[in-house]
Amino acid sequence: MKASMLRSAATTLRRASSSSSSSSSSPSSTHLLRRSFSSDSNPDRKVAVLGAAGGIGQPLALLMKLNPLVSSLSLYDIFGTPGVAADVCHINTRAQVAGFMRDEQLGMALRGADLVIIPAGVPRKPGMSRDDLFNTNAGIVKSLCSAIAEYCPNALVNMISNPVNSTVPIAAEVFKKAGTYDEKKLFGVTMLDVVRAKTFYAGKAKVPVADVNVPVVGGHAGITILPLFSHATPKANLSDEDIKALTKRTQDGGTEVVEAKAGKGSATLSMAYAGAIFADACLKGLNGVPNVVECSFVQSTITELPFFASKVRLGKNGAEEVLGLGPLSDYEKQGLESLMPELKTSIEKGIRFANQ
Ligand SMILES: NC(=O)c1ccc[n+]([C@@H]2O[C@H](COP(=O)([O-])OP(=O)(O)OC[C@H]3O[C@@H](n4cnc5c(N)ncnc54)[C@H](O)[C@@H]3O)[C@@H](O)[C@H]2O)c1
Ligand SMILES: O=C(O)C[C@H](O)C(=O)O
């Protein structure tokens, strides 16, 4: 790619992502590209991707290879990782890449990891709910988390596998049983909801998308996804009808993609983007960058539920602070009340499964 083309791509990406809900300068794929060519002065960080040969795993592997905060990139799947690793490792950026395949190599893939990202498991087809994935994905997540407890008990874990509202509680229970649970280190990745809310809000409010911030709270399925457009910036004078439509589109964003893909899976590219941004925020936190704030589904006391998505301040130990919801509009209060029973059921289902 010519230097001018690269500069132009980097500028576009910088604009797209400088609008994170972070109260500091936010991680961005712009950074990932731009800083790929800068110095290697950051501390060594090993990132493992579990499910790295999949629809999300492959573009996520690419984006993590472009991230200058990563010194070692470990790509694990039950098949296909030698090819993905061979491909990605030719990119002239800092991270040393290694591919690992099958159970017997999982320990090597994980040993020494600072951050483990899990997009392993089956995606939805049209007509399915995320909860319909539970029977397959719960077992996958449970066994991967047992291995994390054994080989890298201090790593941060970014859970992408659905249903996130249940897989995060499953992971917590597995870690508790292993005696390695640290609630600050377990994150359900809800960043795609934030990415969507920002995109849809910018379109409706006719404001530059790069300037937009919208927190999304609750969980990651249907009505449990609650975008707080009353907190959106820049402020815009949208009608109640507009806010309802934006909320519904954000809640149905995953289904919109599943239907458009017509049986060929769910969001992969936008998820890889969102996953890479959230992973970058976690790495920045670990490296001591101040005021890194993103939304995530974490152990929480801000409602009566044991897990809840809200803004989280990321630091050297992971989730240093889980931020409260702040004032809500009447519409958001209603949404919060409606989501609680479903989210509670999904959390309890995960906990029950892990303890069977
Ligand atoms: N959190 C979110 O916002 C979000 C967004 C999109 C998709 N997802 C979820 O992410 C998951 C993956 O989606 P995808 O589109 O990449 O699916 P995919 O089928 O394309 O890829 C999944 C990968 O996981 C691998 N895998 C299966 N069992 C494994 C195991 N035990 N260990 C390691 N790898 C294993 C498969 O071999 C495959 O390569 C799905 O559950 C999907 O619902 C979550
Ligand atoms: O919708 C899905 O099944 C995948 C993911 O959770 C999404 O929000 O895109």
Coordinates of C-alpha atoms and ligand atoms in Angstrom, one line a residue:
M1 CA 0.0 0.0 0.0
K2 CA 1.3 3.4 -0.9
A3 CA 2.1 5.7 2.1
S4 CA -0.6 8.2 1.0
M5 CA -3.2 5.5 0.9
L6 CA -2.2 4.2 4.3
R7 CA -2.3 7.7 5.7
S8 CA -5.8 8.2 4.3
A9 CA -7.0 4.8 5.8
A10 CA -5.5 5.7 9.1
T11 CA -7.2 9.1 9.1
T12 CA -10.6 7.5 8.4
L13 CA -10.2 5.0 11.1
R14 CA -9.0 7.6 13.6
R15 CA -12.1 9.7 13.0
A16 CA -14.3 6.6 13.3
S17 CA -12.9 5.6 16.7
S18 CA -11.9 8.7 18.5
S19 CA -15.5 8.8 19.9
S20 CA -15.2 6.0 22.4
S21 CA -17.1 6.2 25.7
S22 CA -13.6 6.4 27.2
S23 CA -13.1 9.6 29.2
S24 CA -9.5 9.7 28.0
S25 CA -8.3 9.3 24.4
S26 CA -9.8 6.0 23.4
P27 CA -8.2 2.9 21.9
S28 CA -8.9 2.7 18.2
S29 CA -8.1 0.7 15.2
T30 CA -6.6 3.9 13.9
H31 CA -4.1 3.6 16.6
L32 CA -3.7 0.0 15.8
L33 CA -2.8 0.9 12.2
R34 CA -1.0 4.2 12.8
R35 CA 1.1 3.0 15.7
S36 CA 1.9 -0.3 14.1
F37 CA 4.8 1.5 12.5
S38 CA 6.0 3.2 15.7
S39 CA 8.5 2.1 18.3
D40 CA 8.3 -1.1 20.5
S41 CA 8.7 0.8 23.8
N42 CA 5.6 -0.8 25.4
P43 CA 5.9 -3.6 27.9
D44 CA 5.7 -7.2 26.6
R45 CA 2.0 -8.4 26.5
K46 CA 0.9 -11.8 25.4
V47 CA -2.7 -12.0 24.0
A48 CA -4.3 -15.4 23.3
V49 CA -7.4 -15.7 21.0
L50 CA -9.4 -18.9 21.5
G51 CA -11.5 -19.6 18.4
A52 CA -8.9 -17.8 16.2
A53 CA -9.8 -19.6 13.0
G54 CA -13.5 -18.6 13.1
G55 CA -15.4 -15.7 11.5
I56 CA -14.6 -13.4 14.3
G57 CA -11.3 -15.0 15.2
Q58 CA -9.5 -14.4 11.9
P59 CA -10.2 -10.6 11.6
L60 CA -9.6 -10.2 15.3
A61 CA -6.2 -12.0 14.9
L62 CA -5.4 -9.5 12.2
L63 CA -6.4 -6.5 14.3
M64 CA -4.5 -7.7 17.3
K65 CA -1.4 -8.3 15.1
L66 CA -1.7 -4.6 14.1
N67 CA -1.8 -3.5 17.8
P68 CA 1.6 -2.3 18.9
L69 CA 0.8 -3.1 22.6
V70 CA 0.9 -6.8 21.7
S71 CA 4.3 -8.5 21.8
S72 CA 3.1 -12.1 21.5
L73 CA -0.1 -13.3 19.8
S74 CA -1.2 -16.8 20.4
L75 CA -3.9 -18.2 18.1
Y76 CA -5.8 -21.3 19.2
D77 CA -8.7 -23.2 17.7
I78 CA -9.7 -26.8 17.3
F79 CA -8.6 -26.6 13.7
G80 CA -7.2 -24.2 11.1
T81 CA -4.8 -22.1 13.2
P82 CA -1.6 -23.1 11.5
G83 CA -2.9 -21.4 8.3
V84 CA -4.2 -18.3 10.1
A85 CA -0.9 -17.9 12.0
A86 CA 1.2 -18.4 8.9
D87 CA -0.7 -15.8 7.1
V88 CA -0.9 -13.2 9.9
C89 CA 2.7 -13.6 11.0
H90 CA 4.0 -12.1 7.7
I91 CA 2.7 -8.7 8.7
N92 CA 5.6 -6.5 9.6
T93 CA 4.4 -5.5 13.1
R94 CA 5.7 -6.1 16.6
A95 CA 3.7 -9.2 17.7
Q96 CA 5.3 -12.6 17.4
V97 CA 2.6 -15.0 16.2
A98 CA 2.1 -18.7 17.0
G99 CA -0.7 -21.0 16.1
F100 CA -2.0 -23.8 18.4
M101 CA -4.5 -26.5 17.6
R102 CA -6.4 -29.1 19.6
D103 CA -6.6 -29.8 23.3
E104 CA -3.0 -30.9 23.7
Q105 CA -1.7 -27.5 22.6
L106 CA -4.1 -25.4 24.6
G107 CA -1.8 -25.1 27.6
M108 CA 1.0 -23.8 25.4
A109 CA -1.3 -21.3 23.8
L110 CA -2.4 -19.9 27.2
R111 CA 0.8 -20.1 29.3
G112 CA 1.9 -16.5 30.1
A113 CA -1.1 -14.8 28.6
D114 CA -1.9 -11.3 29.9
L115 CA -5.2 -11.2 28.0
V116 CA -7.4 -14.1 26.7
I117 CA -10.1 -13.3 24.1
I118 CA -12.7 -15.9 23.6
P119 CA -14.8 -15.9 20.4
A120 CA -15.0 -19.8 20.3
G121 CA -18.4 -21.4 19.7
V122 CA -21.3 -21.5 17.3
P123 CA -23.0 -18.4 15.9
R124 CA -26.8 -17.9 15.4
K125 CA -28.8 -18.7 12.3
P126 CA -32.0 -16.8 11.4
G127 CA -34.8 -17.6 13.8
M128 CA -32.5 -18.4 16.7
S129 CA -32.1 -16.5 19.9
R130 CA -28.6 -16.2 21.5
D131 CA -29.9 -18.4 24.3
D132 CA -30.4 -21.2 21.7
L133 CA -26.6 -21.3 21.5
F134 CA -26.4 -22.2 25.2
N135 CA -26.3 -26.0 24.9
T136 CA -23.3 -25.9 22.6
N137 CA -21.4 -22.9 23.8
A138 CA -21.7 -23.4 27.5
G139 CA -19.6 -26.6 27.4
I140 CA -17.0 -25.0 25.1
V141 CA -16.6 -22.0 27.4
K142 CA -16.5 -24.1 30.5
S143 CA -13.7 -26.2 29.2
L144 CA -11.7 -23.2 27.9
C145 CA -12.1 -21.5 31.2
S146 CA -10.8 -24.5 33.1
A147 CA -7.7 -24.3 31.0
I148 CA -7.3 -20.6 31.7
A149 CA -7.6 -21.3 35.4
E150 CA -4.8 -23.9 35.0
Y151 CA -2.4 -22.1 32.6
C152 CA -2.9 -18.3 33.0
P153 CA -5.0 -17.7 36.1
N154 CA -4.0 -14.1 36.3
A155 CA -5.0 -13.2 32.7
L156 CA -7.8 -10.8 31.9
V157 CA -10.6 -12.7 30.0
N158 CA -12.7 -11.0 27.3
M159 CA -15.7 -13.2 26.7
I160 CA -17.3 -12.9 23.3
S161 CA -19.0 -16.3 23.0
N162 CA -22.8 -16.1 23.2
P163 CA -25.0 -16.1 25.1
V164 CA -22.7 -13.6 27.0
N165 CA -25.4 -13.1 29.7
S166 CA -24.8 -16.8 30.6
T167 CA -21.2 -17.5 29.5
V168 CA -19.7 -14.8 31.8
P169 CA -21.4 -16.3 34.9
I170 CA -20.2 -19.8 33.7
A171 CA -16.7 -18.5 33.5
A172 CA -16.9 -16.9 37.0
E173 CA -18.1 -20.2 38.5
V174 CA -15.4 -22.2 36.8
F175 CA -12.8 -19.8 38.2
K176 CA -14.3 -19.8 41.6
K177 CA -14.2 -23.6 41.7
A178 CA -10.5 -23.5 40.6
G179 CA -9.8 -20.9 43.3
T180 CA -8.6 -18.4 40.7
Y181 CA -11.6 -16.1 40.4
D182 CA -10.9 -12.4 40.4
E183 CA -14.0 -10.4 39.5
K184 CA -11.8 -7.6 38.2
K185 CA -10.5 -9.8 35.4
L186 CA -13.6 -11.2 33.8
F187 CA -15.3 -9.1 31.1
G188 CA -18.3 -9.9 28.9
V189 CA -17.7 -8.0 25.6
T190 CA -20.6 -5.8 24.9
M191 CA -18.6 -3.3 22.9
L192 CA -20.4 -4.1 19.7
D193 CA -23.6 -2.7 21.2
V194 CA -21.8 0.5 21.9
V195 CA -20.3 0.6 18.4
R196 CA -23.8 0.1 16.9
A197 CA -25.5 2.7 19.2
K198 CA -22.8 5.3 18.2
T199 CA -23.3 4.6 14.5
F200 CA -27.1 4.7 14.5
Y201 CA -27.2 7.8 16.8
A202 CA -24.8 9.7 14.5
G203 CA -26.9 8.8 11.5
K204 CA -30.1 10.0 13.1
A205 CA -28.7 13.0 14.9
K206 CA -26.7 14.0 11.9
V207 CA -23.5 14.6 13.9
P208 CA -20.0 13.4 13.1
V209 CA -19.8 9.7 14.2
A210 CA -16.3 10.3 15.4
D211 CA -17.6 12.7 18.1
V212 CA -20.3 10.4 19.4
N213 CA -20.4 8.7 22.8
V214 CA -23.3 6.4 23.9
P215 CA -23.1 4.1 26.9
V216 CA -25.0 0.8 26.6
V217 CA -25.9 -1.0 29.8
G218 CA -27.7 -4.2 31.0
G219 CA -26.6 -7.3 29.1
H220 CA -26.1 -8.6 25.6
A221 CA -29.3 -10.0 24.2
G222 CA -32.5 -8.4 22.9
I223 CA -34.2 -6.2 25.5
T224 CA -31.3 -6.7 28.0
I225 CA -29.3 -4.4 25.7
L226 CA -30.2 -0.9 27.0
P227 CA -28.5 2.0 25.2
L228 CA -28.7 5.2 27.2
F229 CA -29.4 7.8 24.5
S230 CA -30.2 10.3 27.2
H231 CA -26.4 10.3 28.0
A232 CA -25.4 10.5 24.3
T233 CA -23.1 13.2 23.2
P234 CA -23.1 15.4 21.3
K235 CA -26.6 16.3 22.4
A236 CA -29.3 16.3 19.7
N237 CA -32.9 17.2 19.8
L238 CA -34.4 13.8 18.9
S239 CA -38.1 13.0 19.4
D240 CA -39.3 10.2 21.7
E241 CA -40.1 8.2 18.5
D242 CA -36.6 8.6 17.3
I243 CA -35.2 7.4 20.6
K244 CA -37.5 4.4 20.6
A245 CA -36.5 3.5 17.0
L246 CA -32.7 3.9 17.8
T247 CA -33.1 1.7 20.9
K248 CA -34.9 -1.0 19.0
R249 CA -32.3 -1.0 16.2
T250 CA -29.5 -1.2 18.7
Q251 CA -31.2 -4.1 20.5
D252 CA -31.9 -5.9 17.2
G253 CA -28.5 -5.1 15.6
G254 CA -27.3 -8.7 15.9
T255 CA -30.5 -10.1 14.4
E256 CA -30.3 -7.6 11.5
V257 CA -26.9 -9.1 10.6
V258 CA -27.9 -12.7 11.2
E259 CA -30.9 -12.2 8.8
A260 CA -28.8 -10.5 6.2
K261 CA -26.2 -13.3 6.3
A262 CA -29.1 -15.7 5.8
G263 CA -27.7 -18.7 7.5
K264 CA -24.0 -17.9 7.1
G265 CA -23.5 -16.8 10.7
S266 CA -23.7 -13.6 12.6
A267 CA -21.6 -10.4 12.9
T268 CA -17.9 -11.1 12.5
L269 CA -16.2 -8.0 11.0
S270 CA -17.9 -5.4 13.2
M271 CA -17.4 -7.8 16.2
A272 CA -13.7 -8.1 15.4
Y273 CA -13.5 -4.3 15.3
A274 CA -15.4 -4.0 18.6
G275 CA -13.4 -6.8 20.2
A276 CA -10.1 -5.3 19.1
I277 CA -11.1 -1.9 20.6
F278 CA -12.1 -3.5 23.9
A279 CA -8.9 -5.6 24.1
D280 CA -6.9 -2.5 23.4
A281 CA -8.6 -0.7 26.2
C282 CA -7.8 -3.6 28.6
L283 CA -4.1 -3.6 27.5
K284 CA -3.9 0.2 28.0
G285 CA -5.4 -0.3 31.5
L286 CA -2.8 -3.0 32.3
N287 CA -0.1 -0.7 31.1
G288 CA -1.2 2.1 33.5
V289 CA -2.8 4.5 31.0
P290 CA -5.2 6.6 33.2
N291 CA -9.0 7.1 32.6
V292 CA -9.7 4.2 30.2
V293 CA -13.4 3.7 30.5
E294 CA -15.5 1.3 28.3
C295 CA -18.8 -0.5 28.8
S296 CA -18.6 -4.2 29.7
F297 CA -20.7 -7.0 31.3
V298 CA -19.0 -7.5 34.6
Q299 CA -19.6 -8.6 38.2
S300 CA -21.5 -5.7 39.6
T301 CA -23.3 -4.2 42.6
I302 CA -25.0 -1.3 40.7
T303 CA -28.3 -3.2 40.5
E304 CA -29.6 -6.2 42.4
L305 CA -28.1 -8.6 39.7
P306 CA -24.7 -10.1 40.3
F307 CA -23.6 -9.2 36.7
F308 CA -24.5 -6.2 34.7
A309 CA -23.0 -4.1 31.8
S310 CA -22.1 -0.6 32.5
K311 CA -19.1 1.8 32.2
V312 CA -16.0 0.3 33.7
R313 CA -12.7 2.0 34.5
L314 CA -9.9 -0.2 33.3
G315 CA -6.6 -0.3 35.1
K316 CA -3.5 -2.3 36.1
N317 CA -5.7 -5.0 37.8
G318 CA -8.5 -5.0 35.2
A319 CA -11.9 -3.5 36.2
E320 CA -10.7 -1.0 38.8
E321 CA -14.1 0.6 39.1
V322 CA -17.6 -0.2 38.0
L323 CA -19.4 3.0 37.3
G324 CA -23.1 3.6 38.2
L325 CA -25.9 4.2 35.7
G326 CA -26.4 7.9 36.4
P327 CA -29.8 9.6 35.9
L328 CA -32.1 7.8 33.5
S329 CA -35.0 9.0 31.3
D330 CA -38.4 7.6 32.1
Y331 CA -38.1 5.5 28.9
E332 CA -34.8 4.1 30.1
K333 CA -36.1 3.4 33.6
Q334 CA -38.9 1.3 32.0
G335 CA -36.3 -0.5 29.8
L336 CA -34.2 -1.2 32.9
E337 CA -37.2 -2.6 34.8
S338 CA -38.2 -4.8 31.8
L339 CA -34.8 -6.3 31.2
M340 CA -34.1 -7.4 34.8
P341 CA -36.1 -10.7 34.9
E342 CA -34.7 -11.9 31.6
L343 CA -31.1 -11.0 32.5
K344 CA -31.6 -12.7 36.0
T345 CA -32.8 -15.9 34.3
S346 CA -29.8 -16.0 31.9
I347 CA -27.3 -15.4 34.7
E348 CA -28.9 -18.1 36.9
K349 CA -28.9 -20.5 34.0
G350 CA -25.1 -20.1 33.5
I351 CA -24.4 -20.5 37.2
R352 CA -26.6 -23.6 37.4
F353 CA -24.8 -25.1 34.4
A354 CA -21.4 -24.5 35.8
N355 CA -22.3 -26.2 39.0
Q356 CA -23.9 -29.3 37.6
Ligands
LIG1 N1 -20.4 -10.6 22.2 C1 -20.8 -10.2 21.0 O1 -21.1 -9.1 20.8 C2 -20.8 -11.2 19.8 C3 -20.8 -10.7 18.5 C4 -20.8 -11.6 17.5 C5 -20.7 -13.0 17.7 N2 -20.6 -13.4 19.0 C6 -20.5 -14.8 19.3 O2 -19.1 -15.3 19.0 C7 -19.1 -16.7 18.8 C8 -18.3 -17.0 17.6 O3 -18.8 -16.4 16.4 P1 -18.2 -16.7 14.9 O4 -19.0 -16.0 14.0 O5 -16.7 -16.4 15.0 O6 -18.4 -18.3 14.8 P2 -17.5 -19.2 13.9 O7 -18.3 -20.5 13.8 O8 -17.2 -18.6 12.6 O9 -16.2 -19.4 14.7 C9 -16.1 -20.0 15.9 C10 -14.8 -20.7 16.0 O10 -14.7 -21.3 17.3 C11 -14.0 -22.5 17.2 N3 -14.3 -23.4 18.3 C12 -15.3 -24.3 18.5 N4 -15.1 -25.0 19.7 C13 -13.9 -24.6 20.1 C14 -13.1 -24.9 21.2 N5 -13.5 -25.8 22.1 N6 -11.9 -24.3 21.4 C15 -11.5 -23.4 20.5 N7 -12.2 -23.0 19.4 C16 -13.3 -23.6 19.3 C17 -14.5 -23.1 15.8 O11 -13.6 -24.1 15.3 C18 -14.6 -21.8 15.0 O12 -13.4 -21.6 14.3 C19 -20.6 -17.1 18.7 O13 -21.0 -17.6 19.9 C20 -21.3 -15.8 18.4 O14 -22.7 -15.8 18.8 C21 -20.7 -12.6 20.0
LIG2 O1 -26.5 -11.5 17.2 C1 -25.7 -12.4 17.4 O2 -26.0 -13.6 17.5 C2 -24.2 -12.1 17.5 C3 -23.9 -11.0 18.4 O3 -24.3 -11.2 19.7 C4 -24.3 -9.7 17.8 O4 -24.8 -8.9 18.6 O5 -24.1 -9.4 16.6

